[in-house]
Amino acid sequence: MRLAVLLLLTLLLACSDAKAEQILRVQLSAGKPEAQSCTARISDQSFDISDPALETTLKPFAERHMNVHLIGVTDVPYRCVGSLIYLMQRIGFPKIGFISEAPPADENAESRH
């Protein structure tokens, strides 16, 4: 019985590790508003969203059916977020999620209430 429980736990841990490796994290940022540029950062490489090299870089990850987490989408214009989501859907990513942090709490907010 103990062996069966240990085997089951080992199998569950192996499956959870495999799932953790199937996530691609993409940092999204916007340049100056007048430039209207959007940048996607994957590992140590940065790409303008309109750069064909971004699609070339993303395709192998999509072919492995990796999920994507877009990071830093709170202060990025929707046109940047929408353009990147459209590109990722078009090349075949199965799931695209968002990870963002709330802005720091305003220290003076409590004194105003």
mmCIF file of N, CA, C and O in Angstrom:
data_model
loop_
_atom_site.group_PDB
_atom_site.id
_atom_site.type_symbol
_atom_site.label_atom_id
_atom_site.label_comp_id
_atom_site.label_asym_id
_atom_site.label_seq_id
_atom_site.Cartn_x
_atom_site.Cartn_y
_atom_site.Cartn_z
ATOM 1 N N MET A 1 0.827 -1.194 0.000
ATOM 2 C CA MET A 1 0.000 0.000 0.000
ATOM 3 C C MET A 1 0.873 1.260 0.000
ATOM 4 O O MET A 1 0.595 2.197 -0.731
ATOM 5 N N ARG A 2 1.899 1.263 0.855
ATOM 6 C CA ARG A 2 2.798 2.419 0.888
ATOM 7 C C ARG A 2 3.485 2.636 -0.453
ATOM 8 O O ARG A 2 3.662 3.759 -0.901
ATOM 9 N N LEU A 3 3.879 1.542 -1.064
ATOM 10 C CA LEU A 3 4.550 1.636 -2.353
ATOM 11 C C LEU A 3 3.616 2.263 -3.397
ATOM 12 O O LEU A 3 4.040 3.106 -4.190
ATOM 13 N N ALA A 4 2.356 1.868 -3.370
ATOM 14 C CA ALA A 4 1.384 2.422 -4.320
ATOM 15 C C ALA A 4 1.197 3.919 -4.094
ATOM 16 O O ALA A 4 1.130 4.698 -5.043
ATOM 17 N N VAL A 5 1.155 4.346 -2.828
ATOM 18 C CA VAL A 5 0.992 5.766 -2.512
ATOM 19 C C VAL A 5 2.225 6.540 -2.956
ATOM 20 O O VAL A 5 2.118 7.611 -3.561
ATOM 21 N N LEU A 6 3.406 6.006 -2.695
ATOM 22 C CA LEU A 6 4.640 6.672 -3.112
ATOM 23 C C LEU A 6 4.726 6.764 -4.629
ATOM 24 O O LEU A 6 5.151 7.783 -5.172
ATOM 25 N N LEU A 7 4.339 5.714 -5.299
ATOM 26 C CA LEU A 7 4.358 5.711 -6.752
ATOM 27 C C LEU A 7 3.381 6.752 -7.304
ATOM 28 O O LEU A 7 3.719 7.496 -8.234
ATOM 29 N N LEU A 8 2.206 6.842 -6.710
ATOM 30 C CA LEU A 8 1.214 7.820 -7.136
ATOM 31 C C LEU A 8 1.725 9.249 -6.900
ATOM 32 O O LEU A 8 1.606 10.108 -7.764
ATOM 33 N N LEU A 9 2.321 9.506 -5.750
ATOM 34 C CA LEU A 9 2.865 10.830 -5.459
ATOM 35 C C LEU A 9 3.989 11.192 -6.424
ATOM 36 O O LEU A 9 4.071 12.330 -6.899
ATOM 37 N N THR A 10 4.843 10.239 -6.729
ATOM 38 C CA THR A 10 5.931 10.477 -7.672
ATOM 39 C C THR A 10 5.381 10.814 -9.052
ATOM 40 O O THR A 10 5.859 11.734 -9.712
ATOM 41 N N LEU A 11 4.371 10.089 -9.458
ATOM 42 C CA LEU A 11 3.746 10.339 -10.754
ATOM 43 C C LEU A 11 3.098 11.720 -10.796
ATOM 44 O O LEU A 11 3.237 12.452 -11.774
ATOM 45 N N LEU A 12 2.403 12.096 -9.723
ATOM 46 C CA LEU A 12 1.768 13.416 -9.672
ATOM 47 C C LEU A 12 2.807 14.531 -9.713
ATOM 48 O O LEU A 12 2.622 15.536 -10.394
ATOM 49 N N LEU A 13 3.894 14.374 -8.995
ATOM 50 C CA LEU A 13 4.965 15.378 -9.018
ATOM 51 C C LEU A 13 5.592 15.485 -10.399
ATOM 52 O O LEU A 13 5.889 16.575 -10.872
ATOM 53 N N ALA A 14 5.796 14.369 -11.049
ATOM 54 C CA ALA A 14 6.381 14.384 -12.391
ATOM 55 C C ALA A 14 5.449 15.108 -13.364
ATOM 56 O O ALA A 14 5.898 15.878 -14.207
ATOM 57 N N CYS A 15 4.147 14.864 -13.240
ATOM 58 C CA CYS A 15 3.188 15.529 -14.119
ATOM 59 C C CYS A 15 3.146 17.026 -13.854
ATOM 60 O O CYS A 15 3.076 17.823 -14.772
ATOM 61 N N SER A 16 3.208 17.429 -12.594
ATOM 62 C CA SER A 16 3.162 18.857 -12.293
ATOM 63 C C SER A 16 4.427 19.547 -12.779
ATOM 64 O O SER A 16 4.385 20.677 -13.240
ATOM 65 N N ASP A 17 5.584 18.901 -12.712
ATOM 66 C CA ASP A 17 6.815 19.478 -13.233
ATOM 67 C C ASP A 17 6.745 19.627 -14.742
ATOM 68 O O ASP A 17 7.196 20.614 -15.296
ATOM 69 N N ALA A 18 6.162 18.639 -15.418
ATOM 70 C CA ALA A 18 6.046 18.700 -16.881
ATOM 71 C C ALA A 18 5.150 19.869 -17.286
ATOM 72 O O ALA A 18 5.439 20.573 -18.233
ATOM 73 N N LYS A 19 4.071 20.095 -16.537
ATOM 74 C CA LYS A 19 3.184 21.202 -16.854
ATOM 75 C C LYS A 19 3.884 22.534 -16.626
ATOM 76 O O LYS A 19 3.692 23.463 -17.378
ATOM 77 N N ALA A 20 4.677 22.627 -15.580
ATOM 78 C CA ALA A 20 5.365 23.882 -15.285
ATOM 79 C C ALA A 20 6.328 24.262 -16.409
ATOM 80 O O ALA A 20 6.535 25.431 -16.667
ATOM 81 N N GLU A 21 6.889 23.289 -17.070
ATOM 82 C CA GLU A 21 7.834 23.559 -18.147
ATOM 83 C C GLU A 21 7.133 23.964 -19.442
ATOM 84 O O GLU A 21 7.782 24.416 -20.360
ATOM 85 N N GLN A 22 5.824 23.827 -19.500
ATOM 86 C CA GLN A 22 5.090 24.103 -20.729
ATOM 87 C C GLN A 22 4.558 25.525 -20.789
ATOM 88 O O GLN A 22 3.636 25.811 -21.517
ATOM 89 N N ILE A 23 5.120 26.439 -20.004
ATOM 90 C CA ILE A 23 4.657 27.824 -19.999
ATOM 91 C C ILE A 23 5.752 28.740 -20.526
ATOM 92 O O ILE A 23 6.878 28.715 -20.053
ATOM 93 N N LEU A 24 5.394 29.534 -21.513
ATOM 94 C CA LEU A 24 6.299 30.539 -22.065
ATOM 95 C C LEU A 24 5.915 31.884 -21.471
ATOM 96 O O LEU A 24 4.755 32.280 -21.542
ATOM 97 N N ARG A 25 6.860 32.576 -20.869
ATOM 98 C CA ARG A 25 6.589 33.891 -20.283
ATOM 99 C C ARG A 25 7.078 34.971 -21.228
ATOM 100 O O ARG A 25 8.231 34.963 -21.638
ATOM 101 N N VAL A 26 6.183 35.898 -21.558
ATOM 102 C CA VAL A 26 6.495 36.990 -22.476
ATOM 103 C C VAL A 26 6.223 38.307 -21.753
ATOM 104 O O VAL A 26 5.099 38.556 -21.316
ATOM 105 N N GLN A 27 7.259 39.124 -21.622
ATOM 106 C CA GLN A 27 7.127 40.453 -21.002
ATOM 107 C C GLN A 27 6.693 41.431 -22.078
ATOM 108 O O GLN A 27 7.327 41.516 -23.124
ATOM 109 N N LEU A 28 5.624 42.151 -21.829
ATOM 110 C CA LEU A 28 5.085 43.089 -22.803
ATOM 111 C C LEU A 28 5.268 44.501 -22.282
ATOM 112 O O LEU A 28 5.006 44.786 -21.121
ATOM 113 N N SER A 29 5.749 45.386 -23.143
ATOM 114 C CA SER A 29 5.921 46.791 -22.749
ATOM 115 C C SER A 29 5.650 47.688 -23.948
ATOM 116 O O SER A 29 5.629 47.242 -25.087
ATOM 117 N N ALA A 30 5.431 48.967 -23.633
ATOM 118 C CA ALA A 30 5.177 49.947 -24.687
ATOM 119 C C ALA A 30 6.238 51.027 -24.616
ATOM 120 O O ALA A 30 6.710 51.385 -23.541
ATOM 121 N N GLY A 31 6.596 51.528 -25.791
ATOM 122 C CA GLY A 31 7.559 52.615 -25.856
ATOM 123 C C GLY A 31 6.867 53.941 -25.596
ATOM 124 O O GLY A 31 5.769 53.997 -25.038
ATOM 125 N N LYS A 32 7.478 55.007 -26.034
ATOM 126 C CA LYS A 32 6.884 56.335 -25.879
ATOM 127 C C LYS A 32 5.595 56.399 -26.692
ATOM 128 O O LYS A 32 5.521 55.865 -27.800
ATOM 129 N N PRO A 33 4.563 57.061 -26.143
ATOM 130 C CA PRO A 33 3.273 57.123 -26.855
ATOM 131 C C PRO A 33 3.381 57.674 -28.278
ATOM 132 O O PRO A 33 2.717 57.184 -29.179
ATOM 133 N N GLU A 34 4.248 58.658 -28.482
ATOM 134 C CA GLU A 34 4.369 59.225 -29.828
ATOM 135 C C GLU A 34 5.001 58.235 -30.811
ATOM 136 O O GLU A 34 4.768 58.300 -32.008
ATOM 137 N N ALA A 35 5.804 57.306 -30.298
ATOM 138 C CA ALA A 35 6.434 56.307 -31.166
ATOM 139 C C ALA A 35 5.466 55.178 -31.508
ATOM 140 O O ALA A 35 5.637 54.490 -32.503
ATOM 141 N N GLN A 36 4.450 54.965 -30.680
ATOM 142 C CA GLN A 36 3.457 53.916 -30.869
ATOM 143 C C GLN A 36 4.098 52.547 -31.064
ATOM 144 O O GLN A 36 3.660 51.754 -31.882
ATOM 145 N N SER A 37 5.164 52.270 -30.298
ATOM 146 C CA SER A 37 5.833 50.979 -30.422
ATOM 147 C C SER A 37 5.460 50.071 -29.256
ATOM 148 O O SER A 37 5.178 50.539 -28.158
ATOM 149 N N CYS A 38 5.436 48.793 -29.534
ATOM 150 C CA CYS A 38 5.147 47.774 -28.531
ATOM 151 C C CYS A 38 6.275 46.750 -28.591
ATOM 152 O O CYS A 38 6.683 46.340 -29.676
ATOM 153 N N THR A 39 6.746 46.320 -27.437
ATOM 154 C CA THR A 39 7.877 45.403 -27.384
ATOM 155 C C THR A 39 7.509 44.147 -26.616
ATOM 156 O O THR A 39 6.905 44.219 -25.546
ATOM 157 N N ALA A 40 7.895 43.002 -27.156
ATOM 158 C CA ALA A 40 7.729 41.714 -26.487
ATOM 159 C C ALA A 40 9.122 41.198 -26.144
ATOM 160 O O ALA A 40 9.995 41.170 -27.004
ATOM 161 N N ARG A 41 9.304 40.804 -24.896
ATOM 162 C CA ARG A 41 10.596 40.279 -24.456
ATOM 163 C C ARG A 41 10.423 38.810 -24.094
ATOM 164 O O ARG A 41 9.598 38.449 -23.270
ATOM 165 N N ILE A 42 11.229 37.979 -24.753
ATOM 166 C CA ILE A 42 11.223 36.535 -24.510
ATOM 167 C C ILE A 42 12.640 36.165 -24.107
ATOM 168 O O ILE A 42 13.569 36.344 -24.887
ATOM 169 N N SER A 43 12.783 35.672 -22.890
ATOM 170 C CA SER A 43 14.107 35.396 -22.314
ATOM 171 C C SER A 43 14.947 36.664 -22.392
ATOM 172 O O SER A 43 14.576 37.669 -21.829
ATOM 173 N N ASP A 44 16.029 36.641 -23.119
ATOM 174 C CA ASP A 44 16.902 37.812 -23.187
ATOM 175 C C ASP A 44 16.789 38.535 -24.530
ATOM 176 O O ASP A 44 17.615 39.375 -24.849
ATOM 177 N N GLN A 45 15.753 38.227 -25.313
ATOM 178 C CA GLN A 45 15.567 38.863 -26.617
ATOM 179 C C GLN A 45 14.344 39.772 -26.597
ATOM 180 O O GLN A 45 13.302 39.415 -26.067
ATOM 181 N N SER A 46 14.485 40.958 -27.187
ATOM 182 C CA SER A 46 13.365 41.892 -27.313
ATOM 183 C C SER A 46 13.011 42.067 -28.783
ATOM 184 O O SER A 46 13.898 42.139 -29.632
ATOM 185 N N PHE A 47 11.706 42.131 -29.059
ATOM 186 C CA PHE A 47 11.221 42.278 -30.429
ATOM 187 C C PHE A 47 10.135 43.341 -30.469
ATOM 188 O O PHE A 47 9.281 43.391 -29.590
ATOM 189 N N ASP A 48 10.148 44.153 -31.509
ATOM 190 C CA ASP A 48 9.001 44.996 -31.789
ATOM 191 C C ASP A 48 7.896 44.053 -32.252
ATOM 192 O O ASP A 48 8.159 43.077 -32.970
ATOM 193 N N ILE A 49 6.674 44.308 -31.853
ATOM 194 C CA ILE A 49 5.586 43.380 -32.174
ATOM 195 C C ILE A 49 5.378 43.241 -33.676
ATOM 196 O O ILE A 49 4.959 42.191 -34.150
ATOM 197 N N SER A 50 5.712 44.263 -34.440
ATOM 198 C CA SER A 50 5.545 44.175 -35.897
ATOM 199 C C SER A 50 6.719 43.487 -36.593
ATOM 200 O O SER A 50 6.673 43.250 -37.797
ATOM 201 N N ASP A 51 7.751 43.114 -35.852
ATOM 202 C CA ASP A 51 8.942 42.474 -36.414
ATOM 203 C C ASP A 51 8.645 41.015 -36.770
ATOM 204 O O ASP A 51 8.216 40.241 -35.910
ATOM 205 N N PRO A 52 8.853 40.596 -38.029
ATOM 206 C CA PRO A 52 8.618 39.195 -38.414
ATOM 207 C C PRO A 52 9.468 38.202 -37.618
ATOM 208 O O PRO A 52 9.097 37.038 -37.486
ATOM 209 N N ALA A 53 10.570 38.653 -37.057
ATOM 210 C CA ALA A 53 11.425 37.763 -36.256
ATOM 211 C C ALA A 53 10.698 37.297 -34.990
ATOM 212 O O ALA A 53 10.989 36.216 -34.476
ATOM 213 N N LEU A 54 9.741 38.077 -34.496
ATOM 214 C CA LEU A 54 8.970 37.659 -33.317
ATOM 215 C C LEU A 54 8.164 36.407 -33.640
ATOM 216 O O LEU A 54 8.175 35.438 -32.887
ATOM 217 N N GLU A 55 7.486 36.407 -34.783
ATOM 218 C CA GLU A 55 6.712 35.228 -35.184
ATOM 219 C C GLU A 55 7.622 34.017 -35.362
ATOM 220 O O GLU A 55 7.307 32.915 -34.920
ATOM 221 N N THR A 56 8.772 34.219 -35.990
ATOM 222 C CA THR A 56 9.730 33.127 -36.199
ATOM 223 C C THR A 56 10.206 32.563 -34.863
ATOM 224 O O THR A 56 10.348 31.352 -34.718
ATOM 225 N N THR A 57 10.413 33.428 -33.885
ATOM 226 C CA THR A 57 10.870 32.993 -32.565
ATOM 227 C C THR A 57 9.770 32.258 -31.814
ATOM 228 O O THR A 57 10.036 31.279 -31.112
ATOM 229 N N LEU A 58 8.528 32.699 -31.959
ATOM 230 C CA LEU A 58 7.417 32.105 -31.217
ATOM 231 C C LEU A 58 6.934 30.773 -31.781
ATOM 232 O O LEU A 58 6.433 29.930 -31.044
ATOM 233 N N LYS A 59 7.071 30.560 -33.098
ATOM 234 C CA LYS A 59 6.522 29.355 -33.734
ATOM 235 C C LYS A 59 6.965 28.042 -33.086
ATOM 236 O O LYS A 59 6.134 27.167 -32.846
ATOM 237 N N PRO A 60 8.259 27.846 -32.777
ATOM 238 C CA PRO A 60 8.646 26.573 -32.155
ATOM 239 C C PRO A 60 7.953 26.321 -30.811
ATOM 240 O O PRO A 60 7.632 25.185 -30.480
ATOM 241 N N PHE A 61 7.688 27.385 -30.058
ATOM 242 C CA PHE A 61 6.988 27.226 -28.784
ATOM 243 C C PHE A 61 5.536 26.827 -29.022
ATOM 244 O O PHE A 61 4.985 25.998 -28.310
ATOM 245 N N ALA A 62 4.907 27.420 -30.032
ATOM 246 C CA ALA A 62 3.522 27.080 -30.367
ATOM 247 C C ALA A 62 3.426 25.636 -30.857
ATOM 248 O O ALA A 62 2.466 24.931 -30.542
ATOM 249 N N GLU A 63 4.415 25.197 -31.622
ATOM 250 C CA GLU A 63 4.409 23.821 -32.133
ATOM 251 C C GLU A 63 4.514 22.807 -31.005
ATOM 252 O O GLU A 63 4.062 21.669 -31.142
ATOM 253 N N ARG A 64 5.095 23.205 -29.873
ATOM 254 C CA ARG A 64 5.177 22.321 -28.701
ATOM 255 C C ARG A 64 3.950 22.470 -27.801
ATOM 256 O O ARG A 64 3.915 21.927 -26.705
ATOM 257 N N HIS A 65 2.942 23.221 -28.278
ATOM 258 C CA HIS A 65 1.681 23.422 -27.564
ATOM 259 C C HIS A 65 1.893 24.021 -26.177
ATOM 260 O O HIS A 65 1.222 23.639 -25.216
ATOM 261 N N MET A 66 2.818 24.955 -26.082
ATOM 262 C CA MET A 66 3.077 25.609 -24.808
ATOM 263 C C MET A 66 2.010 26.670 -24.543
ATOM 264 O O MET A 66 1.495 27.292 -25.461
ATOM 265 N N ASN A 67 1.692 26.858 -23.281
ATOM 266 C CA ASN A 67 0.817 27.947 -22.874
ATOM 267 C C ASN A 67 1.665 29.198 -22.710
ATOM 268 O O ASN A 67 2.877 29.123 -22.517
ATOM 269 N N VAL A 68 1.036 30.358 -22.766
ATOM 270 C CA VAL A 68 1.753 31.628 -22.691
ATOM 271 C C VAL A 68 1.220 32.451 -21.529
ATOM 272 O O VAL A 68 0.009 32.511 -21.305
ATOM 273 N N HIS A 69 2.127 33.083 -20.802
ATOM 274 C CA HIS A 69 1.760 34.085 -19.807
ATOM 275 C C HIS A 69 2.301 35.419 -20.279
ATOM 276 O O HIS A 69 3.508 35.574 -20.465
ATOM 277 N N LEU A 70 1.414 36.383 -20.495
ATOM 278 C CA LEU A 70 1.827 37.747 -20.821
ATOM 279 C C LEU A 70 2.011 38.486 -19.503
ATOM 280 O O LEU A 70 1.108 38.524 -18.669
ATOM 281 N N ILE A 71 3.173 39.059 -19.330
ATOM 282 C CA ILE A 71 3.505 39.722 -18.070
ATOM 283 C C ILE A 71 3.616 41.221 -18.302
ATOM 284 O O ILE A 71 4.190 41.662 -19.291
ATOM 285 N N GLY A 72 3.090 41.997 -17.363
ATOM 286 C CA GLY A 72 3.227 43.445 -17.420
ATOM 287 C C GLY A 72 2.202 44.128 -18.285
ATOM 288 O O GLY A 72 2.503 45.116 -18.937
ATOM 289 N N VAL A 73 0.994 43.621 -18.314
ATOM 290 C CA VAL A 73 -0.012 44.184 -19.212
ATOM 291 C C VAL A 73 -0.842 45.301 -18.583
ATOM 292 O O VAL A 73 -1.732 45.831 -19.226
ATOM 293 N N THR A 74 -0.554 45.695 -17.342
ATOM 294 C CA THR A 74 -1.391 46.708 -16.682
ATOM 295 C C THR A 74 -1.215 48.096 -17.274
ATOM 296 O O THR A 74 -2.164 48.846 -17.379
ATOM 297 N N ASP A 75 0.003 48.472 -17.663
ATOM 298 C CA ASP A 75 0.226 49.826 -18.160
ATOM 299 C C ASP A 75 0.550 49.858 -19.659
ATOM 300 O O ASP A 75 1.108 50.811 -20.154
ATOM 301 N N VAL A 76 0.181 48.802 -20.352
ATOM 302 C CA VAL A 76 0.457 48.704 -21.786
ATOM 303 C C VAL A 76 -0.841 48.963 -22.545
ATOM 304 O O VAL A 76 -1.892 48.427 -22.185
ATOM 305 N N PRO A 77 -0.810 49.795 -23.589
ATOM 306 C CA PRO A 77 -2.036 50.053 -24.362
ATOM 307 C C PRO A 77 -2.647 48.761 -24.917
ATOM 308 O O PRO A 77 -1.931 47.822 -25.279
ATOM 309 N N TYR A 78 -3.963 48.762 -24.992
ATOM 310 C CA TYR A 78 -4.653 47.561 -25.456
ATOM 311 C C TYR A 78 -4.238 47.176 -26.868
ATOM 312 O O TYR A 78 -4.219 46.004 -27.203
ATOM 313 N N ARG A 79 -3.893 48.148 -27.707
ATOM 314 C CA ARG A 79 -3.475 47.814 -29.074
ATOM 315 C C ARG A 79 -2.255 46.896 -29.056
ATOM 316 O O ARG A 79 -2.114 46.022 -29.905
ATOM 317 N N CYS A 80 -1.370 47.063 -28.072
ATOM 318 C CA CYS A 80 -0.187 46.204 -27.959
ATOM 319 C C CYS A 80 -0.602 44.804 -27.516
ATOM 320 O O CYS A 80 -0.172 43.804 -28.095
ATOM 321 N N VAL A 81 -1.437 44.756 -26.489
ATOM 322 C CA VAL A 81 -1.895 43.462 -25.967
ATOM 323 C C VAL A 81 -2.672 42.714 -27.042
ATOM 324 O O VAL A 81 -2.422 41.532 -27.308
ATOM 325 N N GLY A 82 -3.605 43.408 -27.694
ATOM 326 C CA GLY A 82 -4.426 42.777 -28.737
ATOM 327 C C GLY A 82 -3.608 42.288 -29.917
ATOM 328 O O GLY A 82 -3.850 41.201 -30.446
ATOM 329 N N SER A 83 -2.624 43.067 -30.329
ATOM 330 C CA SER A 83 -1.773 42.661 -31.458
ATOM 331 C C SER A 83 -0.992 41.398 -31.133
ATOM 332 O O SER A 83 -0.884 40.484 -31.964
ATOM 333 N N LEU A 84 -0.455 41.340 -29.921
ATOM 334 C CA LEU A 84 0.323 40.159 -29.534
ATOM 335 C C LEU A 84 -0.572 38.933 -29.383
ATOM 336 O O LEU A 84 -0.218 37.841 -29.827
ATOM 337 N N ILE A 85 -1.747 39.112 -28.797
ATOM 338 C CA ILE A 85 -2.682 37.984 -28.659
ATOM 339 C C ILE A 85 -3.088 37.472 -30.046
ATOM 340 O O ILE A 85 -3.112 36.257 -30.284
ATOM 341 N N TYR A 86 -3.395 38.370 -30.957
ATOM 342 C CA TYR A 86 -3.784 37.964 -32.310
ATOM 343 C C TYR A 86 -2.663 37.149 -32.969
ATOM 344 O O TYR A 86 -2.912 36.088 -33.559
ATOM 345 N N LEU A 87 -1.431 37.629 -32.866
ATOM 346 C CA LEU A 87 -0.288 36.914 -33.446
ATOM 347 C C LEU A 87 -0.168 35.519 -32.834
ATOM 348 O O LEU A 87 -0.011 34.530 -33.548
ATOM 349 N N MET A 88 -0.269 35.440 -31.510
ATOM 350 C CA MET A 88 -0.106 34.149 -30.833
ATOM 351 C C MET A 88 -1.224 33.177 -31.171
ATOM 352 O O MET A 88 -0.987 31.983 -31.339
ATOM 353 N N GLN A 89 -2.443 33.665 -31.291
ATOM 354 C CA GLN A 89 -3.554 32.791 -31.683
ATOM 355 C C GLN A 89 -3.374 32.304 -33.111
ATOM 356 O O GLN A 89 -3.639 31.143 -33.417
ATOM 357 N N ARG A 90 -2.926 33.195 -33.971
ATOM 358 C CA ARG A 90 -2.756 32.851 -35.387
ATOM 359 C C ARG A 90 -1.708 31.762 -35.582
ATOM 360 O O ARG A 90 -1.852 30.895 -36.444
ATOM 361 N N ILE A 91 -0.641 31.784 -34.771
ATOM 362 C CA ILE A 91 0.400 30.763 -34.960
ATOM 363 C C ILE A 91 0.159 29.511 -34.122
ATOM 364 O O ILE A 91 0.921 28.567 -34.222
ATOM 365 N N GLY A 92 -0.920 29.496 -33.306
ATOM 366 C CA GLY A 92 -1.348 28.237 -32.709
ATOM 367 C C GLY A 92 -1.131 28.017 -31.228
ATOM 368 O O GLY A 92 -1.179 26.876 -30.775
ATOM 369 N N PHE A 93 -0.923 29.042 -30.435
ATOM 370 C CA PHE A 93 -0.804 28.820 -28.994
ATOM 371 C C PHE A 93 -2.163 28.409 -28.439
ATOM 372 O O PHE A 93 -3.178 29.041 -28.727
ATOM 373 N N PRO A 94 -2.204 27.345 -27.617
ATOM 374 C CA PRO A 94 -3.484 26.838 -27.133
ATOM 375 C C PRO A 94 -4.115 27.703 -26.039
ATOM 376 O O PRO A 94 -5.324 27.791 -25.941
ATOM 377 N N LYS A 95 -3.293 28.353 -25.211
ATOM 378 C CA LYS A 95 -3.836 29.121 -24.100
ATOM 379 C C LYS A 95 -2.929 30.306 -23.815
ATOM 380 O O LYS A 95 -1.718 30.163 -23.728
ATOM 381 N N ILE A 96 -3.540 31.474 -23.665
ATOM 382 C CA ILE A 96 -2.791 32.697 -23.386
ATOM 383 C C ILE A 96 -3.367 33.309 -22.123
ATOM 384 O O ILE A 96 -4.568 33.580 -22.046
ATOM 385 N N GLY A 97 -2.511 33.518 -21.125
ATOM 386 C CA GLY A 97 -2.963 34.094 -19.858
ATOM 387 C C GLY A 97 -2.247 35.401 -19.567
ATOM 388 O O GLY A 97 -1.291 35.770 -20.248
ATOM 389 N N PHE A 98 -2.738 36.103 -18.560
ATOM 390 C CA PHE A 98 -2.163 37.380 -18.169
ATOM 391 C C PHE A 98 -1.665 37.304 -16.734
ATOM 392 O O PHE A 98 -2.353 36.773 -15.870
ATOM 393 N N ILE A 99 -0.503 37.869 -16.502
ATOM 394 C CA ILE A 99 0.009 38.019 -15.145
ATOM 395 C C ILE A 99 0.365 39.486 -14.995
ATOM 396 O O ILE A 99 1.152 40.028 -15.765
ATOM 397 N N SER A 100 -0.237 40.119 -14.019
ATOM 398 C CA SER A 100 0.062 41.529 -13.794
ATOM 399 C C SER A 100 0.025 41.814 -12.307
ATOM 400 O O SER A 100 -0.604 41.094 -11.537
ATOM 401 N N GLU A 101 0.726 42.839 -11.923
ATOM 402 C CA GLU A 101 0.737 43.252 -10.536
ATOM 403 C C GLU A 101 -0.061 44.536 -10.416
ATOM 404 O O GLU A 101 0.009 45.406 -11.284
ATOM 405 N N ALA A 102 -0.778 44.653 -9.324
ATOM 406 C CA ALA A 102 -1.503 45.893 -9.071
ATOM 407 C C ALA A 102 -0.488 47.000 -8.803
ATOM 408 O O ALA A 102 0.598 46.738 -8.294
ATOM 409 N N PRO A 103 -0.831 48.225 -9.158
ATOM 410 C CA PRO A 103 0.100 49.312 -8.866
ATOM 411 C C PRO A 103 0.296 49.437 -7.359
ATOM 412 O O PRO A 103 -0.586 49.051 -6.589
ATOM 413 N N PRO A 104 1.440 49.963 -6.932
ATOM 414 C CA PRO A 104 1.670 50.091 -5.490
ATOM 415 C C PRO A 104 0.581 50.942 -4.847
ATOM 416 O O PRO A 104 0.086 51.899 -5.448
ATOM 417 N N ALA A 105 0.207 50.576 -3.633
ATOM 418 C CA ALA A 105 -0.829 51.316 -2.930
ATOM 419 C C ALA A 105 -0.358 52.734 -2.665
ATOM 420 O O ALA A 105 0.800 52.968 -2.316
ATOM 421 N N ASP A 106 -1.253 53.667 -2.856
ATOM 422 C CA ASP A 106 -0.944 55.072 -2.600
ATOM 423 C C ASP A 106 -0.926 55.275 -1.096
ATOM 424 O O ASP A 106 -1.934 55.035 -0.398
ATOM 425 N N GLU A 107 0.196 55.722 -0.555
ATOM 426 C CA GLU A 107 0.314 55.893 0.899
ATOM 427 C C GLU A 107 -0.647 56.944 1.418
ATOM 428 O O GLU A 107 -1.045 56.900 2.555
ATOM 429 N N ASN A 108 -1.034 57.885 0.592
ATOM 430 C CA ASN A 108 -1.932 58.947 1.027
ATOM 431 C C ASN A 108 -3.398 58.550 0.888
ATOM 432 O O ASN A 108 -4.272 59.300 1.282
ATOM 433 N N ALA A 109 -3.665 57.391 0.306
ATOM 434 C CA ALA A 109 -5.053 56.981 0.067
ATOM 435 C C ALA A 109 -5.807 56.837 1.369
ATOM 436 O O ALA A 109 -6.975 57.199 1.467
ATOM 437 N N GLU A 110 -5.178 56.308 2.406
ATOM 438 C CA GLU A 110 -5.860 56.111 3.683
ATOM 439 C C GLU A 110 -6.220 57.451 4.318
ATOM 440 O O GLU A 110 -7.268 57.588 4.942
ATOM 441 N N SER A 111 -5.377 58.453 4.173
ATOM 442 C CA SER A 111 -5.653 59.740 4.800
ATOM 443 C C SER A 111 -6.787 60.468 4.102
ATOM 444 O O SER A 111 -7.399 61.345 4.677
ATOM 445 N N ARG A 112 -7.101 60.111 2.855
ATOM 446 C CA ARG A 112 -8.195 60.759 2.126
ATOM 447 C C ARG A 112 -9.559 60.194 2.515
ATOM 448 O O ARG A 112 -10.561 60.774 2.239
ATOM 449 N N HIS A 113 -9.586 58.982 3.089
ATOM 450 C CA HIS A 113 -10.880 58.347 3.424
ATOM 451 C C HIS A 113 -11.401 58.793 4.744
ATOM 452 O O HIS A 113 -10.896 59.085 5.672
#
